[in-house]
């Protein structure tokens, strides 16, 4: 199984990125990412999946039909993923959706397979406005990053899916200390697959230089009983899948800001993001209290 999927290796059916459950053990989550010209539409059918529509750049309308009833909403979006939070749309299982671009746009459509394989709408359609998205500044110093929690429990009602965005300033580390969530341990850890979808761009305010090659890095490593090894150079449009194991750091190289969209879901009854730090590195959290958050955060403004 290839856990790192560089841009161009996961394209299908007009989408730049397609991640689907497969026979190799990827079961619970998926992702479609695509570019749409003005007026262009993409349709994803109803079924045993719940979706979250996330504009990466530009604006789109989302039309919904099926078990959740008929809805149409405009997502105002943003200039880029580095310009700040976006509004999103949650579409319950059993409902089809059509995304239509209002001007050129790039959009991510995340999904989770419902736990019971049901196709009914147990939770309602929802439009989460950008102003409703909690923005968390996590960590401190060179471990500072911005987390946009539009699709987590307590913010978005859903059956299985958990989703958020993380933006890391140039030179900083995120997904640190390394952590995992691959076992069901009530009150301590939940079993969740995780998708990392990456964007990388020259640091805000940097000079325009031809031929730049924005790059970041992502690390995933396993345990003695469940090995996995990933140390990937990631570029705009790359995906890293985390079926199990410790993951982190995600590193923003000096000169390049790093963005990733996280999509998580698992087989457990509890919809929660409960993690276990790698015991070798968890002590780092205790050092954050006496260091300031990176003053470049939060991100904002067009690029």
CSV table of C-alpha atoms in Angstrom, one decimal, residues 53-62 73-80 85-89 100 102 104-106 127-131:
chain,number,residue,atom,x,y,z
A,53,UNK,CA,-17.6,20.4,1.3
A,54,UNK,CA,-14.6,22.7,1.9
A,55,UNK,CA,-13.8,25.4,-0.6
A,56,UNK,CA,-10.0,25.7,-1.0
A,57,UNK,CA,-10.2,28.8,-3.2
A,58,UNK,CA,-13.1,30.6,-4.8
A,59,UNK,CA,-16.8,30.2,-4.1
A,60,UNK,CA,-19.2,27.4,-4.9
A,61,UNK,CA,-22.9,26.5,-4.5
A,62,UNK,CA,-23.8,23.2,-3.0
A,73,UNK,CA,-26.3,27.1,-0.2
A,74,UNK,CA,-23.6,29.3,-1.4
A,75,UNK,CA,-20.2,28.9,0.2
A,76,UNK,CA,-18.4,32.2,0.0
A,77,UNK,CA,-15.0,30.5,0.3
A,78,UNK,CA,-11.8,32.4,0.2
A,79,UNK,CA,-8.9,33.5,-2.0
A,80,UNK,CA,-6.7,30.6,-0.8
A,85,UNK,CA,-11.1,30.0,7.5
A,86,UNK,CA,-13.9,29.2,5.1
A,87,UNK,CA,-17.5,28.3,5.4
A,88,UNK,CA,-18.4,24.6,4.8
A,89,UNK,CA,-21.4,22.5,4.1
A,100,UNK,CA,-21.0,24.3,-8.9
A,102,UNK,CA,-19.0,30.6,-9.0
A,104,UNK,CA,-12.8,29.5,-11.0
A,105,UNK,CA,-12.6,27.4,-7.8
A,106,UNK,CA,-10.9,24.6,-6.1
A,127,UNK,CA,-24.0,25.3,6.6
A,128,UNK,CA,-21.2,26.4,9.0
A,129,UNK,CA,-20.4,30.0,8.3
A,130,UNK,CA,-16.7,31.1,8.4
A,131,UNK,CA,-17.5,33.3,11.4
